[in-house]
PDB file of C-alpha atoms and ligand atoms in Angstrom:
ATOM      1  CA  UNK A   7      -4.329  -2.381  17.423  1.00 94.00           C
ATOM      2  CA  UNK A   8      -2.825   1.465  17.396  1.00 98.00           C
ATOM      3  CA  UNK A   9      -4.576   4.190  19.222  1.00 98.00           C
ATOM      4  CA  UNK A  10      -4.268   7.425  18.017  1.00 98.00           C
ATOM      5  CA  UNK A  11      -5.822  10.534  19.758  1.00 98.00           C
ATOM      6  CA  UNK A  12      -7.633  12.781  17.859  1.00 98.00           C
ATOM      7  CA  UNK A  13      -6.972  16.177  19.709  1.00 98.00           C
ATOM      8  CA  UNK A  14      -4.625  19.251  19.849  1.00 98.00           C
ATOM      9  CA  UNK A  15      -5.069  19.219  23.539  1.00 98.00           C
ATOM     10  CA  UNK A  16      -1.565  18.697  25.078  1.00 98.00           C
ATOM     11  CA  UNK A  17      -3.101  18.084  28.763  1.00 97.00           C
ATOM     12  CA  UNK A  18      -5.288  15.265  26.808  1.00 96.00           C
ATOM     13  CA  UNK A  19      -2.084  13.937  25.495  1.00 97.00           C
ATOM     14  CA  UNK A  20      -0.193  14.224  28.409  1.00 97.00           C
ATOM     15  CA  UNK A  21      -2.604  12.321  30.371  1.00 96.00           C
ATOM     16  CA  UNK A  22      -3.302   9.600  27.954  1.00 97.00           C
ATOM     17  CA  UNK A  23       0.274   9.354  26.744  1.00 97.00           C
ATOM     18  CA  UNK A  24       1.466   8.419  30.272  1.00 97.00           C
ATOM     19  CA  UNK A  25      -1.163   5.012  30.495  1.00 96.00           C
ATOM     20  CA  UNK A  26       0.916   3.960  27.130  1.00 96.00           C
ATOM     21  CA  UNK A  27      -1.636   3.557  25.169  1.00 95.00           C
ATOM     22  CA  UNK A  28      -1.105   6.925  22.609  1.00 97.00           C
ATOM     23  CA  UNK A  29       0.792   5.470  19.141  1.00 98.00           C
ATOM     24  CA  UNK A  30       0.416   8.480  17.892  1.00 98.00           C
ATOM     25  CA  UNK A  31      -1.868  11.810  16.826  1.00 98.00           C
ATOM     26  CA  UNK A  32      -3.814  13.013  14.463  1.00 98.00           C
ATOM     27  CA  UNK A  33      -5.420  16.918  14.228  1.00 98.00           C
ATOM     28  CA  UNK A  34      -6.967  19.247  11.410  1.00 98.00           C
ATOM     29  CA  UNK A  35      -7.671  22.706  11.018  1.00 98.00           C
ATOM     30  CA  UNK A  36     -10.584  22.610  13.217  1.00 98.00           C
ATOM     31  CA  UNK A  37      -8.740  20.628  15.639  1.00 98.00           C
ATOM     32  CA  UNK A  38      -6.165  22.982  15.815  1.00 98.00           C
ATOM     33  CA  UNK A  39      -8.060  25.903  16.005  1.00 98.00           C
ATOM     34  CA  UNK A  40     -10.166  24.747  19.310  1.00 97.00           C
ATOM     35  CA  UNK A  41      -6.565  25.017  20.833  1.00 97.00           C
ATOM     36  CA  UNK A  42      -6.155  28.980  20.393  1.00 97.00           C
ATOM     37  CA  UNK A  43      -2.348  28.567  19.900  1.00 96.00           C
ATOM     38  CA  UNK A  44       0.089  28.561  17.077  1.00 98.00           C
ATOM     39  CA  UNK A  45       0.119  25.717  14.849  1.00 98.00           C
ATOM     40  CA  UNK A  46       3.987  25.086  14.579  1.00 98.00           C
ATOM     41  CA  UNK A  47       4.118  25.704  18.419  1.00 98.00           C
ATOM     42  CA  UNK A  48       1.088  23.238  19.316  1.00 98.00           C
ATOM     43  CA  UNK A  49       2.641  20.419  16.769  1.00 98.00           C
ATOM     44  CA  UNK A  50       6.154  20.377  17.842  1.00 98.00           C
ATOM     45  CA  UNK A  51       4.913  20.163  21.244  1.00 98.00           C
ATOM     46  CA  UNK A  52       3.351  17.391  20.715  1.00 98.00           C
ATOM     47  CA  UNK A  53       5.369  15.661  18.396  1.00 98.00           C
ATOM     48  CA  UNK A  54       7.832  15.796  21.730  1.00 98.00           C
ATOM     49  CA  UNK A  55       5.149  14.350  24.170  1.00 98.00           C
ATOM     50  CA  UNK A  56       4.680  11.183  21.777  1.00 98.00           C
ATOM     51  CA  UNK A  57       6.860   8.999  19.704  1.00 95.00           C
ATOM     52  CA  UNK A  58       4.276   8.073  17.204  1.00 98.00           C
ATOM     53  CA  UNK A  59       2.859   9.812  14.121  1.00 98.00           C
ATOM     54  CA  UNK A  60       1.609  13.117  14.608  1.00 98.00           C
ATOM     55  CA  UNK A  61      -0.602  14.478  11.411  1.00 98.00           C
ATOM     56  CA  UNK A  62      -0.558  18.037  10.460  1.00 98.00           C
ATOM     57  CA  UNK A  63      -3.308  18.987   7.526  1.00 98.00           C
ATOM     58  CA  UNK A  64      -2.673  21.301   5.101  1.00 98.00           C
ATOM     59  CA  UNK A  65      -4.621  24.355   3.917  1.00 98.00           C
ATOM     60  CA  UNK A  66      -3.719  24.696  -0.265  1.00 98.00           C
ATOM     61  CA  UNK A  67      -5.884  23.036  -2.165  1.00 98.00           C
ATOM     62  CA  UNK A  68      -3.720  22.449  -5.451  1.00 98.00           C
ATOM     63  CA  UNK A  69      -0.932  19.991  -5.471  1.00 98.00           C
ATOM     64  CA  UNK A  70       1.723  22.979  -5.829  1.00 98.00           C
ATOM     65  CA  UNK A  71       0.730  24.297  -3.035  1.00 98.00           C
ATOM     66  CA  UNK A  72       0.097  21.147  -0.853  1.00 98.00           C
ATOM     67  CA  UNK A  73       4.106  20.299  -1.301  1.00 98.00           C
ATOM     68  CA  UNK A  74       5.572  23.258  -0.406  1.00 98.00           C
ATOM     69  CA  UNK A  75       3.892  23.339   2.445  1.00 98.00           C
ATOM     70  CA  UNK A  76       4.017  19.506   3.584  1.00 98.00           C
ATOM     71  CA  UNK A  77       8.246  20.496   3.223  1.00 98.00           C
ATOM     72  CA  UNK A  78       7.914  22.364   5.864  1.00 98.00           C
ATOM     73  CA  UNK A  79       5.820  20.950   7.973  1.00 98.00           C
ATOM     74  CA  UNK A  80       7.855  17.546   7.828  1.00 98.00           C
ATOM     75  CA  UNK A  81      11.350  19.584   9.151  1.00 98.00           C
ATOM     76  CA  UNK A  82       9.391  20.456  11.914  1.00 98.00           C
ATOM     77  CA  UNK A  83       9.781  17.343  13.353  1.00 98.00           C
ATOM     78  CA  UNK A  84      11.230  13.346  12.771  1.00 98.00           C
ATOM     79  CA  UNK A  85       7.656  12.179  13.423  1.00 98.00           C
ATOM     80  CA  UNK A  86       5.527  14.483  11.401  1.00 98.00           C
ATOM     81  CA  UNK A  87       3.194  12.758   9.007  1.00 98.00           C
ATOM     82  CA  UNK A  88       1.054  15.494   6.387  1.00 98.00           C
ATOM     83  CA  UNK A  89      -2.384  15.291   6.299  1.00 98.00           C
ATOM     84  CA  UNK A  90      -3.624  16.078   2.786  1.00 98.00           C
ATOM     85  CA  UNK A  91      -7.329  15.915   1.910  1.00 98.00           C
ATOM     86  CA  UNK A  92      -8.473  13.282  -1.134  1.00 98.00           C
ATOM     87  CA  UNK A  93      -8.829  15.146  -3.896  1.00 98.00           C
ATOM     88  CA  UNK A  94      -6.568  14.727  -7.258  1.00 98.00           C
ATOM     89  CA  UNK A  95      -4.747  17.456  -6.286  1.00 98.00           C
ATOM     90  CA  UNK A  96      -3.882  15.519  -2.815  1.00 98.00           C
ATOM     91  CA  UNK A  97      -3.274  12.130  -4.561  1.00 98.00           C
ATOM     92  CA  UNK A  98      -0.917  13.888  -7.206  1.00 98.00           C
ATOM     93  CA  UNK A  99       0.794  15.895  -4.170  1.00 98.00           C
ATOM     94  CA  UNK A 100       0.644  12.247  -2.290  1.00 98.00           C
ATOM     95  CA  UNK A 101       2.837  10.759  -4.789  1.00 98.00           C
ATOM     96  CA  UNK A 102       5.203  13.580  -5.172  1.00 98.00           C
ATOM     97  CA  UNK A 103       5.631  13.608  -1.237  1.00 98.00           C
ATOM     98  CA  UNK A 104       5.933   9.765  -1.486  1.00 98.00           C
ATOM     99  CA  UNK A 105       8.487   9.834  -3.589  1.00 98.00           C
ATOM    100  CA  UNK A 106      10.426  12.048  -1.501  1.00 98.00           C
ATOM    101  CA  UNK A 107      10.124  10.288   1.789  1.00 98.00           C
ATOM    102  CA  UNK A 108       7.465  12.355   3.550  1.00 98.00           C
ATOM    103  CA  UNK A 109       4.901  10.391   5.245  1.00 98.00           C
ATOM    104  CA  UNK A 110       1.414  11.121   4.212  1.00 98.00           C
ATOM    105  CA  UNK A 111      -1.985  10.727   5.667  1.00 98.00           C
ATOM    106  CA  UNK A 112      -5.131  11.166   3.381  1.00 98.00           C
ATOM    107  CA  UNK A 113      -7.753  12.678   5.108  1.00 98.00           C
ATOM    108  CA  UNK A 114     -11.823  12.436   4.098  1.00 98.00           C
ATOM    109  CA  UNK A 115     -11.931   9.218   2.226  1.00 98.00           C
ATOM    110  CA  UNK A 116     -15.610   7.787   2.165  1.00 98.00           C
ATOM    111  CA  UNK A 117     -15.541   5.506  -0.160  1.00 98.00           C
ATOM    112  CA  UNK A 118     -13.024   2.013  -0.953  1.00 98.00           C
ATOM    113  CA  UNK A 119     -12.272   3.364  -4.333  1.00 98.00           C
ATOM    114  CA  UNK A 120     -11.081   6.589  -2.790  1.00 98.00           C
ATOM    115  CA  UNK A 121      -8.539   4.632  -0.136  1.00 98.00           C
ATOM    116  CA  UNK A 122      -7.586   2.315  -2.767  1.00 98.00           C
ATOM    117  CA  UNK A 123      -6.570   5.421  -4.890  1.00 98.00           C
ATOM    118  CA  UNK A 124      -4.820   6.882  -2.197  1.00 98.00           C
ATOM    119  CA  UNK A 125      -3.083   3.374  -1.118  1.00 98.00           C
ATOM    120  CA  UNK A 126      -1.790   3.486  -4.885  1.00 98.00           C
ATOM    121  CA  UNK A 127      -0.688   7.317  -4.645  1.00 98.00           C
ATOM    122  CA  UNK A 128       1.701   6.407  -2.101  1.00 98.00           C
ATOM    123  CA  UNK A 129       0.005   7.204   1.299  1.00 98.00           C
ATOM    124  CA  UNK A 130       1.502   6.210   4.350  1.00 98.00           C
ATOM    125  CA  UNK A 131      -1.989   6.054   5.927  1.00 98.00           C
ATOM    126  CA  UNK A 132      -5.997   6.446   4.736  1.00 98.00           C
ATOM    127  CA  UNK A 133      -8.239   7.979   6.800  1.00 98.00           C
ATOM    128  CA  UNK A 134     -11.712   6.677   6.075  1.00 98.00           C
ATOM    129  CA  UNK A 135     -14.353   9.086   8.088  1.00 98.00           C
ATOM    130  CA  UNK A 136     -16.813   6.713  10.489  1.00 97.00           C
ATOM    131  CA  UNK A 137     -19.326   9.687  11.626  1.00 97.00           C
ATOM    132  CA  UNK A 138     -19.498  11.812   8.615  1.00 98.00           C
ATOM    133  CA  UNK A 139     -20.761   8.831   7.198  1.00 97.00           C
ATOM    134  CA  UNK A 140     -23.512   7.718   9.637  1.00 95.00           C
ATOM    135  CA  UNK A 141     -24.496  11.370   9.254  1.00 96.00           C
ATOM    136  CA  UNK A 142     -25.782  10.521   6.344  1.00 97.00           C
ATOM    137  CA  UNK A 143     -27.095   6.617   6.622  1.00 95.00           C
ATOM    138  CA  UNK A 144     -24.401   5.292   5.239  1.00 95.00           C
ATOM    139  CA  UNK A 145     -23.060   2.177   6.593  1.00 93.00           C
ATOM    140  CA  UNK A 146     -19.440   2.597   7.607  1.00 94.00           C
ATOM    141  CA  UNK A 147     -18.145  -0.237   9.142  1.00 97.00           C
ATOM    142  CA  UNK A 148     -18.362  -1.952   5.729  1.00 97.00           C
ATOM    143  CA  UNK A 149     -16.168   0.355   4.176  1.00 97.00           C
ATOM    144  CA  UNK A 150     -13.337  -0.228   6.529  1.00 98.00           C
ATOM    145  CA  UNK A 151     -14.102  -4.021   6.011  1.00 98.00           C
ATOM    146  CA  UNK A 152     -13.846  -3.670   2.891  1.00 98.00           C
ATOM    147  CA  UNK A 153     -11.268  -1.556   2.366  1.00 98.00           C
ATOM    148  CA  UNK A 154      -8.669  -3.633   4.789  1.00 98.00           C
ATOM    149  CA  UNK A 155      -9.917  -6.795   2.461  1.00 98.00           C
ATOM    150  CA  UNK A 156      -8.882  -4.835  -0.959  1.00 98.00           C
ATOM    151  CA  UNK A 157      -5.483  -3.331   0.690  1.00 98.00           C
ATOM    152  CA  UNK A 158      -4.125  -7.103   1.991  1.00 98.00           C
ATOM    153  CA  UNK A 159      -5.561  -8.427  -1.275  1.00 98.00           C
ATOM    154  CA  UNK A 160      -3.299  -6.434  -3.688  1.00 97.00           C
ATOM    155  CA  UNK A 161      -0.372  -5.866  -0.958  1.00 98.00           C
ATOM    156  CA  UNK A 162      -0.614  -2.354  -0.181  1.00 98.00           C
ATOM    157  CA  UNK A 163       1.481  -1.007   2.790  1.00 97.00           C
ATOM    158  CA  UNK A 164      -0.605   1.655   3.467  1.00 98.00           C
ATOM    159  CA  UNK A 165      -2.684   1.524   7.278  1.00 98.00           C
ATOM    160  CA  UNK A 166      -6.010   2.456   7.977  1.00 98.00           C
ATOM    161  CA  UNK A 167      -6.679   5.261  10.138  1.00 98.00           C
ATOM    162  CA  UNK A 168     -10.669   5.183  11.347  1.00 98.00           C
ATOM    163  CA  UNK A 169     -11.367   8.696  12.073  1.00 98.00           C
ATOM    164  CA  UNK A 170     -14.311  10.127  12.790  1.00 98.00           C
ATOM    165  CA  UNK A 171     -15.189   8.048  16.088  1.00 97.00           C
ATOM    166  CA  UNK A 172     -17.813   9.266  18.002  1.00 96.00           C
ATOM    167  CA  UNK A 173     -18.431   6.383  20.534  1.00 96.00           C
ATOM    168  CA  UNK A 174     -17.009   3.261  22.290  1.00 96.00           C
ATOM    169  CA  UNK A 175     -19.337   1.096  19.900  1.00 95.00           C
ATOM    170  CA  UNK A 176     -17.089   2.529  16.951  1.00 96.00           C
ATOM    171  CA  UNK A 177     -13.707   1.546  18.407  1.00 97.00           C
ATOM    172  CA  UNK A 178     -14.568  -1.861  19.466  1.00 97.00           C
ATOM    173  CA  UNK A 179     -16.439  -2.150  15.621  1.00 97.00           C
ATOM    174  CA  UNK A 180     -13.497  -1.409  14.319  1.00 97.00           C
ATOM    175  CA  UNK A 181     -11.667  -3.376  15.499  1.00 97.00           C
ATOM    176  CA  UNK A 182     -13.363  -6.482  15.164  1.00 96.00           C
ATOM    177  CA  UNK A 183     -13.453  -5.311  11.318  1.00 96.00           C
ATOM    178  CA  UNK A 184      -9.621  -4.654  10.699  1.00 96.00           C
ATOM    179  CA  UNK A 185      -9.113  -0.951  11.218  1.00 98.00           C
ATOM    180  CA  UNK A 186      -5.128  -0.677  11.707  1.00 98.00           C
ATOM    181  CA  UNK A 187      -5.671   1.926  13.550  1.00 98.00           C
ATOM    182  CA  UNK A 188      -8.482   4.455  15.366  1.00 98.00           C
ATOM    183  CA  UNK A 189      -8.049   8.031  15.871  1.00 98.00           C
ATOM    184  CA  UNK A 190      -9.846   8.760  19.169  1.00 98.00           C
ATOM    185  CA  UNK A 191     -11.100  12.368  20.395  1.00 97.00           C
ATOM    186  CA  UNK A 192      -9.657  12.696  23.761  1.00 95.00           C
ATOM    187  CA  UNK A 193     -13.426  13.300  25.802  1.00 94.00           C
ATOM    188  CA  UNK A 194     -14.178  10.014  24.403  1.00 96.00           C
ATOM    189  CA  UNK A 195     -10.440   8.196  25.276  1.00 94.00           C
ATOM    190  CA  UNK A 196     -11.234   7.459  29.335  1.00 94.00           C
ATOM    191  CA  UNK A 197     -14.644   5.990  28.288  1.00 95.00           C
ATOM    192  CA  UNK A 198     -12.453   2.992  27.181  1.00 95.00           C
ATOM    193  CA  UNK A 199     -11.241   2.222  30.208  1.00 95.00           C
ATOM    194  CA  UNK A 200     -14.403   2.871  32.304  1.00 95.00           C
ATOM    195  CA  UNK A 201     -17.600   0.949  33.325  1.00 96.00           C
ATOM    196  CA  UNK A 202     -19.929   1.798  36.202  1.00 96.00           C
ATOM    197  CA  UNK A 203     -19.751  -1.947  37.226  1.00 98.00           C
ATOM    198  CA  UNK A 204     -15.860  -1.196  38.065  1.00 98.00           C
ATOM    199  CA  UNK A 205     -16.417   1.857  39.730  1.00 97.00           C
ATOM    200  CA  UNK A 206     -19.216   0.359  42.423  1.00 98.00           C
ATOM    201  CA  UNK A 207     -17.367  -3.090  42.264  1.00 98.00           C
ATOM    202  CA  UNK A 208     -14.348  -0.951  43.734  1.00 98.00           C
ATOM    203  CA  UNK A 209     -16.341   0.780  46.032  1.00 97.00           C
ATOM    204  CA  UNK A 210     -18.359  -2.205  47.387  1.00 98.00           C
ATOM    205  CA  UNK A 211     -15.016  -3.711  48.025  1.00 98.00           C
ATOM    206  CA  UNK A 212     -13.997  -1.400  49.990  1.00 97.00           C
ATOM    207  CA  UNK A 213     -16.754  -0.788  51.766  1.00 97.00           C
ATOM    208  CA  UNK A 214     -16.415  -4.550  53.222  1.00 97.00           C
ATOM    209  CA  UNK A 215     -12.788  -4.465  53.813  1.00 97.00           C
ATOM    210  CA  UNK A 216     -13.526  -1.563  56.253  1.00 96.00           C
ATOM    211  CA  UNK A 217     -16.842  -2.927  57.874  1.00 95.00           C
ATOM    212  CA  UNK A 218     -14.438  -6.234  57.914  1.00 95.00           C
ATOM    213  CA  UNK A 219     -11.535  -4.402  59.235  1.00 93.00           C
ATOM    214  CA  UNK A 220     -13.630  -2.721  62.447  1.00 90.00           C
ATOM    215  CA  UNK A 221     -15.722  -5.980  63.532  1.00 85.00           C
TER     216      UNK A 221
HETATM  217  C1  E4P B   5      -9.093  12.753  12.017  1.00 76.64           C
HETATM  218  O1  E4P B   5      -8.167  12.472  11.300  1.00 76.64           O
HETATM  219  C2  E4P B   5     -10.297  13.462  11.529  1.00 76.64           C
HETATM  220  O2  E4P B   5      -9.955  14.713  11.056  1.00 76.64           O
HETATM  221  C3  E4P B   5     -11.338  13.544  12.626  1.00 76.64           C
HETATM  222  O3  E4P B   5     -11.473  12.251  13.194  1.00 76.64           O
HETATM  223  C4  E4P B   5     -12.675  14.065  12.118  1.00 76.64           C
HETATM  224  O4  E4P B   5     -13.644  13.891  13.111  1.00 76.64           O
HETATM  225  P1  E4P B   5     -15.102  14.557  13.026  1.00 76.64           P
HETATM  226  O5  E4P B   5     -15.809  14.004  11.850  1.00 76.64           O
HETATM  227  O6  E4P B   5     -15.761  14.189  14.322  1.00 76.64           O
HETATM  228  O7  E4P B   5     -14.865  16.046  12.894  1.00 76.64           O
END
């Protein structure tokens, strides 16, 4: 499975990036503006701290719009992947952008029918939202069940990004159901590789070996 780290944070990534386990990043406008610094500056930063994908949303809403600016933000760097929000002005700007070699990822899909449109558009990757959806009772660990089941089904190269992670339970839900991929904030990241059982295992151990050592 890919991790991807859901932050603008360059420390985060940093720090992460060097366990390698970071395939790759993923921000948005909110993202980016927690950061406080200049959105071309923060992305090619990152896009030279990790090899993988690094998404970069962006702000027009009509298709027009969406290209001109995914142009630019692709010669920014090799690894640059668009982030364009799933509307049918994103899907028609999704297969323009397709067509021309720029990597797309389509951001807010809550429904199968939406990631199966955006599969078909052309999209490099689908980003179906796991908290947004709770938020509002819905179950979403069906839809990326689902939605992995429909994409194999008809062949469709496109991966799933699980975004909208808000606990360890999601990751390790995810996947068990198929999720290619899981965007993870960086505050959550470390709670991957921790338990309290390993910390007080480690320091019981210890403790012996020294009482051990001075008998
Ligand atoms: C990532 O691609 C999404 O933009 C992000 O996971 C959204 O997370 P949120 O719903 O917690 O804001």
């Amino acid at each position: 499975m890919k991790f991807f780290l859901d932050t603008a944070n360059v420390d985060e990534i940093k720090r992460i990036n060097e366990l390698g386990l970071v395939d790759g990043v993923t921000t948005n406008p909110t993202i980016i503006s927690k950061e406080g610094r200049d959105f071309e500056e923060v992305i090619k930063e990152i896009c030279s701290i990790v090899d993988g994908p690094v998404s970069a949303e962006v702000i027009s809403l009509e298709a027009e719009g969406m290209v001109k600016e995914a142009r630019v933000l692709a010669k920014w760097a090799s690894n640059v992947v668009v982030k364009v929000p799933m509307t049918e002005e994103g899907l028609k700007a999704v297969n323009i952008l397709s067509k021309e070699g720029i990597k797309t990822n389509v951001t807010l899909i809550f429904t199968v029918a939406q990631g199966l449109m955006a599969a078909k558009a052309g999209a490099t990757f689908v980003s179906p939202f796991l908290g947004r959806l709770e938020d509002i009772g819905t179950d979403s660990l069906a839809l990326i069940k689902k939605l992995r089941k429909v994409l194999d089904f008809y062949g469709y190269k496109s991966e799933i990004i699980a975004a909208s992670v808000r606990g360890l339970k999601h990751v390790e839900d995810v996947a068990e159901v198929g999720a290619h991929i899981t965007t993870i904030p960086g505050s959550l990241f470390p709670k991957l590789w921790s338990h309290p059982l390993t910390n007080s295992g480690i320091e019981q151990f210890l403790s012996d070996w020294e009482s051990f050592k001075n008998k």
